Coordinates of C-alpha atoms in Angstrom, one line a residue:
Chain K
X15 CA 60.9 26.1 106.5
X16 CA 58.7 24.0 108.7
X17 CA 56.5 27.0 109.4
X18 CA 56.1 27.6 105.6
X19 CA 55.1 23.9 105.1
X20 CA 52.6 24.1 107.9
X21 CA 51.0 27.3 106.5
X22 CA 50.9 25.8 103.0
X23 CA 49.3 22.6 104.3
X24 CA 46.8 24.7 106.2
X25 CA 45.9 26.8 103.1
X26 CA 45.5 23.6 101.0
X27 CA 43.4 22.1 103.7
X28 CA 41.3 25.3 103.9
X29 CA 40.8 25.4 100.2
X30 CA 40.0 21.7 100.0
X31 CA 37.5 22.2 102.9
X32 CA 36.0 25.1 101.1
X33 CA 35.6 23.1 97.9
X34 CA 34.1 20.2 99.8
X35 CA 31.6 22.6 101.4
X36 CA 30.6 23.9 97.9
X37 CA 29.8 20.5 96.6
X38 CA 27.3 19.9 99.4
X39 CA 24.9 22.5 98.0
X40 CA 21.6 20.7 97.4
X41 CA 19.8 21.2 94.1
X42 CA 16.5 22.8 94.6
X43 CA 13.8 22.5 91.9
X44 CA 11.8 25.7 91.4
X45 CA 8.2 25.4 92.6
X46 CA 7.1 26.7 89.2
X47 CA 9.4 26.7 86.3
X48 CA 7.7 29.4 84.2
X49 CA 4.6 31.5 84.1
X50 CA 1.3 29.7 83.3
X51 CA -1.7 31.5 81.8
X52 CA -5.2 30.0 81.8
X53 CA -8.0 31.4 79.7
X54 CA -11.4 30.1 80.7
X55 CA -14.9 30.8 79.4
X56 CA -18.3 29.4 80.1
X57 CA -21.9 29.6 78.8
X58 CA -24.8 28.7 81.1
X59 CA -28.5 28.7 80.6
X60 CA -31.4 27.6 82.7
X61 CA -35.2 27.5 82.8
X62 CA -37.7 26.7 85.5
X63 CA -41.1 27.7 86.8
X64 CA -40.5 28.7 90.4
X65 CA -39.0 32.2 90.2
X66 CA -38.3 33.5 93.7
X67 CA -38.4 37.1 92.5
X68 CA -42.1 36.4 91.8
X69 CA -42.7 34.7 95.1
X70 CA -42.0 31.1 94.0
X71 CA -43.8 31.1 90.6
X72 CA -42.9 32.2 87.1
X73 CA -40.1 32.0 84.6
X74 CA -36.5 31.2 85.8
X75 CA -35.0 31.7 82.4
X76 CA -31.4 32.9 82.7
X77 CA -28.3 33.0 80.6
X78 CA -24.8 33.7 81.9
X79 CA -21.5 34.1 80.0
X80 CA -18.4 34.2 82.1
X81 CA -14.7 34.3 81.5
X82 CA -11.5 34.4 83.6
X83 CA -7.8 34.9 83.0
X84 CA -5.6 33.2 85.6
X85 CA -1.9 34.0 85.6
X86 CA 0.3 31.9 87.8
X87 CA 3.9 33.2 87.9
X88 CA 7.0 32.3 89.8
X89 CA 8.3 35.0 92.1
X90 CA 11.5 33.1 93.0
X91 CA 12.6 29.5 93.4
X92 CA 10.2 29.1 96.4
X93 CA 7.2 31.3 95.7
X94 CA 4.4 31.8 93.3
X95 CA 1.8 34.6 92.7
X96 CA -1.5 33.8 91.2
X97 CA -3.8 36.6 89.8
X98 CA -7.3 35.6 88.8
X99 CA -9.4 38.2 86.9
X100 CA -13.0 37.3 86.0
X101 CA -16.1 38.9 84.5
X102 CA -19.5 37.4 84.1
X103 CA -22.6 38.9 82.5
X104 CA -26.1 37.5 82.9
X105 CA -29.5 38.1 81.5
X106 CA -32.5 36.9 83.6
X107 CA -36.3 36.9 83.2
X108 CA -36.5 36.4 86.9
X109 CA -34.5 39.4 88.0
X110 CA -36.1 41.5 85.3
X111 CA -39.3 41.2 87.2
X112 CA -38.0 43.1 90.2
X113 CA -40.0 45.6 88.2
X114 CA -42.3 43.5 86.1
X115 CA -44.4 46.2 84.5
X116 CA -44.0 47.2 80.9
X117 CA -44.7 50.9 81.7
X118 CA -45.1 53.3 84.6
X119 CA -48.2 55.0 85.7
X120 CA -48.8 58.6 84.8
X121 CA -45.5 60.1 86.0
X122 CA -43.0 57.4 85.5
X123 CA -41.6 58.0 88.9
X124 CA -39.0 60.8 88.6
X125 CA -37.6 60.2 92.0
X126 CA -33.9 60.1 92.9
X127 CA -33.7 56.6 94.3
X128 CA -32.2 53.3 93.1
X129 CA -35.4 52.5 91.2
X130 CA -34.1 54.7 88.4
X131 CA -32.2 51.8 87.2
X132 CA -35.4 49.9 86.9
X133 CA -37.5 52.6 85.3
X134 CA -35.1 54.2 82.9
X135 CA -35.8 51.7 80.1
X136 CA -39.5 51.8 80.3
X137 CA -41.6 52.6 77.3
X138 CA -44.4 55.1 77.4
X139 CA -47.6 53.9 79.2
X140 CA -50.2 52.6 76.9
X141 CA -53.8 53.7 77.3
X142 CA -54.6 50.4 78.9
X143 CA -52.1 51.0 81.7
X144 CA -49.1 49.0 82.8
X145 CA -49.1 45.2 83.0
X146 CA -46.6 42.4 83.5
X147 CA -46.4 38.7 84.1
X148 CA -44.2 36.4 86.2
X149 CA -43.9 34.2 83.1
X150 CA -42.3 36.8 80.9
X151 CA -39.2 39.0 81.2
X152 CA -39.8 42.7 81.5
X153 CA -37.7 45.2 79.7
X154 CA -36.3 46.7 82.9
X155 CA -32.5 47.2 83.3
X156 CA -32.5 44.7 86.2
X157 CA -32.9 42.0 83.6
X158 CA -29.1 41.9 83.3
X159 CA -26.0 42.5 85.4
X160 CA -22.3 42.0 85.4
X161 CA -20.0 40.5 88.1
X162 CA -16.4 41.5 88.1
X163 CA -13.9 39.7 90.4
X164 CA -10.2 39.8 91.1
X165 CA -8.2 37.8 93.5
X166 CA -4.5 37.3 94.3
X167 CA -2.8 34.4 96.0
X168 CA 0.8 34.2 97.2
X169 CA 2.2 30.8 98.1
X170 CA 5.6 30.0 99.5
X171 CA 7.2 26.6 99.9
X172 CA 10.0 25.6 102.3
X173 CA 13.4 24.4 100.9
X174 CA 12.4 20.8 101.5
X175 CA 9.0 21.5 99.7
X176 CA 7.1 19.9 102.6
X177 CA 5.7 23.0 104.1
X178 CA 3.7 25.6 102.2
X179 CA 2.0 28.7 103.4
X180 CA -0.3 31.0 101.4
X181 CA -2.2 34.2 101.7
X182 CA -5.0 35.6 99.4
X183 CA -7.1 38.7 98.9
X184 CA -10.2 39.0 96.7
X185 CA -12.6 41.6 95.5
X186 CA -15.8 41.3 93.6
X187 CA -18.6 43.6 92.6
X188 CA -22.1 43.4 91.1
X189 CA -24.7 46.2 90.7
X190 CA -26.2 45.5 94.2
X191 CA -23.4 43.6 95.9
X192 CA -19.7 44.1 96.8
X193 CA -17.4 41.6 98.5
X194 CA -13.9 42.0 100.0
X195 CA -12.2 38.8 101.1
X196 CA -8.9 37.8 102.6
X197 CA -7.5 34.6 104.1
X198 CA -4.5 32.3 104.4
X199 CA -3.5 28.7 105.0
X200 CA -0.8 26.3 105.6
X201 CA -0.1 22.8 104.3
X202 CA 2.5 20.3 105.5
X203 CA 3.6 17.1 103.8
X204 CA 5.1 14.2 105.7
X205 CA 5.4 10.4 105.6
X206 CA 7.7 10.7 102.5
X207 CA 5.1 13.1 101.1
X208 CA 2.4 10.5 101.2
X209 CA 0.4 12.4 103.7
X210 CA -0.7 16.1 103.6
X211 CA -2.5 18.1 106.2
X212 CA -3.8 21.5 105.5
X213 CA -5.5 24.3 107.3
X214 CA -7.2 27.3 105.7
X215 CA -9.2 30.3 107.0
X216 CA -11.1 33.0 105.0
X217 CA -13.1 36.0 105.8
X218 CA -15.5 37.7 103.4
X219 CA -16.9 41.1 104.2
X220 CA -19.8 41.7 101.8
X221 CA -22.3 44.5 101.4
X222 CA -25.7 44.7 99.8
X223 CA -27.1 47.7 98.1
X224 CA -30.7 46.6 98.4
X225 CA -33.1 46.8 95.4
X226 CA -36.7 46.1 96.3
X227 CA -39.7 45.0 94.2
X228 CA -41.1 48.1 92.6
X229 CA -44.4 48.1 94.5
X230 CA -42.7 47.8 97.9
X231 CA -40.1 50.3 97.0
X232 CA -42.8 52.9 96.2
X233 CA -44.6 52.0 99.4
X234 CA -41.4 52.6 101.4
X235 CA -41.1 56.1 99.9
X236 CA -44.7 57.3 99.8
X237 CA -46.3 55.3 102.6
X238 CA -50.0 54.5 102.6
X239 CA -50.8 56.9 99.8
X240 CA -48.2 55.4 97.4
X241 CA -50.9 54.4 94.8
X242 CA -51.5 58.1 94.1
X243 CA -47.9 59.1 93.8
X244 CA -44.7 58.4 92.0
X245 CA -44.4 55.3 89.9
X246 CA -48.0 54.1 90.5
X247 CA -49.8 57.4 90.1
X248 CA -52.9 56.8 88.1
X249 CA -52.4 53.0 87.9
X250 CA -55.4 50.8 88.6
X251 CA -54.9 48.0 91.2
X252 CA -57.2 45.0 90.8
X253 CA -58.6 42.6 93.4
X254 CA -59.0 38.9 93.0
X255 CA -62.3 39.5 91.2
X256 CA -60.7 41.9 88.7
X257 CA -62.4 44.9 90.3
X258 CA -60.6 48.2 90.8
X259 CA -59.5 48.7 94.5
X260 CA -57.4 50.9 96.7
X261 CA -57.1 48.4 99.5
X262 CA -53.6 47.1 98.7
X263 CA -51.3 48.1 101.5
X264 CA -48.2 46.0 102.1
X265 CA -47.9 47.0 105.7
X266 CA -45.6 44.0 106.6
X267 CA -42.9 45.5 104.5
X268 CA -40.0 47.5 106.0
X269 CA -36.8 48.4 104.4
X270 CA -33.6 46.6 105.5
X271 CA -31.6 48.4 108.1
X272 CA -28.4 46.4 108.1
X273 CA -26.9 45.6 104.7
X274 CA -23.7 43.7 105.7
X275 CA -23.1 40.0 105.2
X276 CA -19.9 38.6 106.7
X277 CA -18.7 35.0 106.1
X278 CA -16.1 33.3 108.2
X279 CA -14.8 29.9 107.1
X280 CA -12.2 27.5 108.3
X281 CA -11.2 24.3 106.5
X282 CA -9.1 21.3 107.5
X283 CA -7.9 19.0 104.7
X284 CA -6.2 15.6 104.9
X285 CA -4.9 13.7 101.9
X286 CA -3.2 10.3 101.8
X287 CA -1.5 8.3 99.1
X288 CA -2.9 4.9 100.0
X289 CA -1.0 2.8 97.4
X290 CA 0.7 3.2 94.1
X291 CA -2.7 3.6 92.4
X292 CA -5.0 5.0 95.1
X293 CA -5.2 8.2 96.9
X294 CA -7.9 10.0 98.8
X295 CA -8.6 13.3 100.6
X296 CA -11.0 14.5 103.2
X297 CA -12.1 18.1 103.7
X298 CA -13.9 19.4 106.7
X299 CA -15.2 23.0 106.6
X300 CA -16.9 25.2 109.2
X301 CA -18.7 28.2 107.9
X302 CA -20.4 31.0 109.8
X303 CA -22.4 33.7 108.1
X304 CA -23.8 36.8 109.7
X305 CA -25.9 39.7 108.6
X306 CA -28.3 40.1 105.7
X307 CA -28.7 36.5 104.5
X308 CA -32.0 37.1 102.6
X309 CA -32.2 38.7 99.2
X310 CA -34.0 42.1 99.2
X311 CA -35.9 41.6 95.9
X312 CA -37.4 38.1 96.6
X313 CA -41.2 38.5 96.9
X314 CA -43.5 36.8 99.4
X315 CA -47.2 36.3 99.1
X316 CA -49.0 35.4 102.3
X317 CA -51.8 32.9 102.2
X318 CA -53.8 34.9 104.8
X319 CA -53.7 38.1 102.9
X320 CA -55.9 39.2 100.0
X321 CA -54.5 39.3 96.5
X322 CA -54.0 42.4 94.4
X323 CA -52.8 42.7 90.8
X324 CA -51.8 45.2 88.2
X325 CA -52.5 44.4 84.6
X326 CA -55.3 42.8 82.6
X327 CA -58.1 41.2 84.7
X328 CA -58.8 38.3 82.3
X329 CA -55.5 36.7 83.3
X330 CA -56.1 36.6 87.1
X331 CA -57.8 33.3 87.1
X332 CA -54.9 31.6 85.4
X333 CA -52.2 33.5 87.1
X334 CA -50.2 30.4 87.9
X335 CA -50.2 29.2 84.3
X336 CA -47.6 30.1 81.8
X337 CA -50.4 31.3 79.6
X338 CA -50.7 34.4 81.8
X339 CA -49.1 37.1 79.8
X340 CA -50.8 40.2 81.3
X341 CA -51.1 40.4 85.0
X342 CA -48.7 40.5 87.9
X343 CA -49.5 40.0 91.6
X344 CA -48.4 42.7 94.1
X345 CA -46.1 41.5 96.9
X346 CA -47.0 41.3 100.6
X347 CA -43.4 41.4 101.7
X348 CA -39.9 40.3 100.8
X349 CA -38.3 37.1 102.2
X350 CA -37.1 37.3 105.7
X351 CA -34.4 35.0 107.0
X352 CA -32.4 34.8 110.2
X353 CA -29.2 36.9 110.4
X354 CA -27.0 33.9 111.2
X355 CA -26.3 30.6 109.5
X356 CA -23.9 27.9 110.5
X357 CA -22.8 25.4 107.9
X358 CA -20.9 22.2 108.3
X359 CA -19.9 20.4 105.1
X360 CA -17.6 17.4 105.0
X361 CA -16.3 16.0 101.7
X362 CA -14.0 13.3 100.4
X363 CA -12.4 12.5 97.2
X364 CA -11.1 9.1 96.2
X365 CA -9.2 8.6 92.9
X366 CA -8.0 5.2 91.6
X367 CA -5.7 4.7 88.7
X368 CA -7.2 1.6 87.1
X369 CA -4.6 1.2 84.3
X370 CA -2.9 3.3 81.6
X371 CA -6.3 3.9 79.9
X372 CA -8.7 4.4 82.7
X373 CA -8.8 6.5 85.9
X374 CA -11.7 6.7 88.4
X375 CA -12.4 10.0 90.1
X376 CA -15.1 10.1 92.8
X377 CA -16.4 12.7 95.3
X378 CA -18.8 12.7 98.1
X379 CA -20.0 15.5 100.4
X380 CA -22.4 15.6 103.4
X381 CA -23.7 19.0 104.3
X382 CA -25.7 20.2 107.2
X383 CA -26.7 23.7 108.5
X384 CA -28.8 25.2 111.3
X385 CA -31.6 26.1 108.9
X386 CA -32.4 22.4 108.9
X387 CA -31.0 21.7 105.5
X388 CA -29.1 18.5 105.0
X389 CA -27.7 17.4 101.7
X390 CA -25.7 14.6 100.0
X391 CA -23.6 15.1 96.9
X392 CA -21.9 12.3 95.0
X393 CA -20.1 12.4 91.7
X394 CA -18.1 10.1 89.6
X395 CA -15.9 10.7 86.6
X396 CA -14.1 8.2 84.4
X397 CA -11.2 9.7 82.4
X398 CA -10.4 7.5 79.4
X399 CA -7.0 8.1 77.8
X400 CA -7.5 7.7 74.0
X401 CA -3.9 8.6 73.2
X402 CA -1.0 10.5 74.7
X403 CA -2.8 13.7 73.9
X404 CA -6.5 13.1 74.2
X405 CA -8.6 12.1 77.2
X406 CA -12.4 12.0 77.3
X407 CA -14.2 11.9 80.6
X408 CA -17.9 11.1 81.0
X409 CA -19.2 12.3 84.4
X410 CA -22.3 12.0 86.6
X411 CA -23.3 13.9 89.7
X412 CA -26.2 13.3 92.1
X413 CA -27.4 15.9 94.6
X414 CA -30.2 15.7 97.1
X415 CA -31.3 18.1 99.9
X416 CA -34.0 18.5 102.5
X417 CA -35.7 21.9 102.6
X418 CA -35.1 24.7 105.0
X419 CA -37.6 25.1 107.8
X420 CA -38.1 28.6 106.6
X421 CA -39.2 27.5 103.1
X422 CA -42.7 27.2 101.9
X423 CA -44.0 27.3 98.3
X424 CA -45.8 30.1 96.5
X425 CA -48.5 31.8 98.7
X426 CA -48.4 29.3 101.6
X427 CA -46.6 31.3 104.2
X428 CA -48.6 33.0 106.9
X429 CA -48.1 36.7 107.8
X430 CA -47.7 35.6 111.5
X431 CA -44.5 33.8 110.8
X432 CA -41.2 35.4 111.7
X433 CA -39.1 34.0 108.9
X434 CA -40.2 33.1 105.4
X435 CA -38.9 32.4 101.9
X436 CA -40.3 30.9 98.7
X437 CA -36.9 30.4 97.2
X438 CA -36.9 26.9 95.5
X439 CA -33.1 26.7 96.0
X440 CA -33.9 26.2 99.7
X441 CA -36.7 23.6 99.1
X442 CA -36.5 19.8 99.2
X443 CA -35.3 18.5 95.9
X444 CA -32.8 16.2 94.2
X445 CA -30.8 16.9 91.1
X446 CA -29.0 14.9 88.4
X447 CA -26.1 16.3 86.4
X448 CA -24.5 14.4 83.6
X449 CA -22.1 15.3 80.8
X450 CA -18.7 14.8 79.3
X451 CA -15.3 16.5 78.9
X452 CA -12.5 16.3 76.4
X453 CA -9.0 17.2 77.3
X454 CA -6.1 17.8 74.9
X455 CA -2.6 18.0 76.3
X456 CA 0.7 18.7 74.5
X457 CA 3.5 18.6 77.1
X458 CA 5.9 19.9 74.4
X459 CA 3.7 23.0 73.8
X460 CA 4.1 22.8 70.1
X461 CA 1.5 25.3 69.2
X462 CA 2.5 28.9 70.1
X463 CA 0.8 32.3 70.2
X464 CA 3.4 35.1 70.8
X465 CA 5.5 33.8 73.7
X466 CA 2.8 31.5 75.0
X467 CA 3.0 27.8 74.2
X468 CA -0.3 25.9 74.3
X469 CA -0.1 23.1 76.9
X470 CA -3.7 22.1 77.4
X471 CA -7.3 22.5 76.1
X472 CA -10.1 21.4 78.4
X473 CA -13.8 21.4 77.2
X474 CA -16.7 20.1 79.2
X475 CA -20.5 20.1 78.9
X476 CA -23.1 19.2 81.5
X477 CA -26.8 19.0 81.6
X478 CA -28.5 19.6 85.0
X479 CA -32.0 18.6 85.9
X480 CA -33.8 19.2 89.3
X481 CA -36.8 17.4 90.5
X482 CA -38.8 20.7 90.5
X483 CA -38.3 20.9 86.7
X484 CA -35.5 23.4 86.8
X485 CA -33.2 22.5 83.8
X486 CA -29.8 23.9 83.0
X487 CA -26.9 23.4 80.6
X488 CA -23.3 24.6 81.0
X489 CA -20.4 24.5 78.6
X490 CA -16.9 25.5 79.6
X491 CA -13.6 25.7 77.7
X492 CA -10.2 26.4 79.1
X493 CA -6.8 26.9 77.5
X494 CA -3.6 26.6 79.4
X495 CA -0.5 28.3 78.1
X496 CA 3.1 28.2 79.3
X497 CA 5.2 31.4 78.9
X498 CA 8.4 30.6 77.0
Chain P
X8 CA -24.0 1.8 110.0
X9 CA -22.6 4.5 107.7
X10 CA -20.5 5.8 110.6
X11 CA -19.0 2.3 111.1
X12 CA -18.2 2.0 107.4
X13 CA -16.5 5.4 107.4
X14 CA -14.6 4.5 110.6
X15 CA -13.4 1.2 109.1
X16 CA -12.4 2.9 105.9
X17 CA -10.3 5.4 107.9
X18 CA -8.6 2.7 109.9
X19 CA -7.7 0.8 106.7
X20 CA -6.4 4.0 105.2
X21 CA -4.2 4.8 108.2
X22 CA -2.9 1.2 108.2
X23 CA -2.2 1.4 104.5
X24 CA -0.2 4.6 105.0
X25 CA 2.4 2.7 107.0
X26 CA 3.6 1.2 103.7
X27 CA 4.6 4.6 102.2
X28 CA 4.9 4.9 98.5
X29 CA 8.3 6.0 97.3
X30 CA 8.6 9.0 95.0
X31 CA 9.8 6.9 92.1
X32 CA 6.7 4.7 92.5
X33 CA 4.3 7.6 92.1
X34 CA 4.0 7.5 88.3
X35 CA 0.3 6.7 88.5
X36 CA -0.3 8.9 91.5
X37 CA 1.2 11.9 89.6
X38 CA -1.0 11.4 86.6
X39 CA -2.9 14.7 86.0
X40 CA -6.3 12.9 86.2
X41 CA -5.4 11.7 89.7
X42 CA -5.3 15.2 91.3
X43 CA -7.2 15.4 94.5
X44 CA -9.0 18.6 93.5
X45 CA -11.6 19.8 91.2
X46 CA -10.5 20.5 87.6
X47 CA -9.8 24.1 86.8
X48 CA -12.6 24.1 84.2
X49 CA -15.0 22.9 86.8
X50 CA -15.1 26.2 88.6
X51 CA -18.1 27.5 86.7
X52 CA -20.2 24.4 87.5
X53 CA -19.3 24.8 91.2
X54 CA -20.3 28.4 91.0
X55 CA -23.8 27.7 89.6
X56 CA -24.3 24.8 92.0
X57 CA -23.6 27.2 94.9
X58 CA -26.4 29.4 93.5
X59 CA -28.9 26.7 92.7
X60 CA -28.3 24.5 95.8
X61 CA -28.3 25.2 99.5
X62 CA -25.0 23.3 100.1
X63 CA -21.6 24.8 99.7
X64 CA -18.0 24.1 100.7
X65 CA -15.9 21.0 101.3
X66 CA -14.9 20.8 97.6
X67 CA -11.7 22.7 97.8
X68 CA -13.4 25.8 96.4
X69 CA -14.9 28.9 97.8
X70 CA -17.3 28.2 100.6
X71 CA -19.1 31.5 101.1
X72 CA -19.1 35.2 100.3
X73 CA -18.3 37.0 97.1
X74 CA -21.7 36.8 95.6
X75 CA -25.4 37.3 96.4
X76 CA -25.8 33.6 96.5
X77 CA -26.2 31.4 99.6

């Protein structure tokens, strides 16, 4: 009897212990409750007068339309997978002038090289011969291109949600450029999740398929006799006085041997909740790029070389004026830049919750690299909550940079230099950007399309003006849906 | 001078962090506009800035590769 009582007590104790153990299971909130889908689209246009394809002079007119679909889905309680699929299409006066001429010479080329893309859309040569202008778009196929990109990111959180690791892969492709990237990072939160420290590393293995300015491309194929063959067969080349000449010989030009561009980046991030209304973060990046860092279709005109043209001689004297609609200067070379660049940007964000109606968002970045470029970026945004659902946010951004030691304006480089570019993006300038945004949020996702509930609409518009007269506008709209 | 200001700012920040904010006190901190990252819809602006300016990185976005830009 005593034994039975002991066994019974033991069983009760075991069951009771088991039940007690079950009640200690800690509730774990899912990292992401349900799948989120973002649809994003943007329209961008710009205009300027320092086209790098034309050696630092000419139209920079460009329009770009881009869209992305970003799907962020929970894999399990702890992990998410984000797929980002994007496409953008641009049309550009500048890049159209890789081949600026409205028609070929006698033959139209007929070769089997990459210039076919440029020459396919040409119209028949008029009796007066081909002509072009850095101030006008040509009809060549290089006036437009598409970029497609896809990336995937997997993120995993610890049970306590204070340690996250992630890995990502990416791929993108343009007509003349392909990129493959991969990377990963970790983030840890401590101090009651008031402090976060993160590390990130990425590698991009990119490859160019070089396209050269037409005149240099033909020279690379036919050599010194290129004006009598291929694309330029029968075409008259003019000197500075508008006289026919055969002296044009871009002997400085050599095709590019190595077409790879590798980028290695590491990033350290620190963020801190300073008070109930103030938080900040600091990012420190280190970036090393190696390989072909110049762009193969950026023309260079040397100050110590004679000038040669194709087109109508009456426009030669006002070549640098937008009224030039009929003559194009032949390149001496393409831009040449070192095969290594080391970049050091450090940035900080500081956000302050002023009250229930206003929030202040600020950003600052200092940037330095070994091409002697230094820059400062500062931006400020003031979200104003008009109601539970609507927020408007005016914003302003200021940017300034010192020019690269390899930069010189149109036709000022000397042929004796080792490196040279007339890319205005590498010159000294400052820029102002200002605009506004409107945000609509419905946390109850009342509006639905199929199984997707609309949570958020974000629209923003910004105007950008550079001190060298480049002007741009960009409008973006984004829709966030929650899968239900 | 700038370095001193930054250093002082960091010290103040670290000292402030000793008074940690509890989760239930983070109503303002958790406001969507308080996120310490660029907005999702800002990505296209960042992309064109990377093309049109020499600087890149330290903004939480991509800092190199993937396009024929700098």
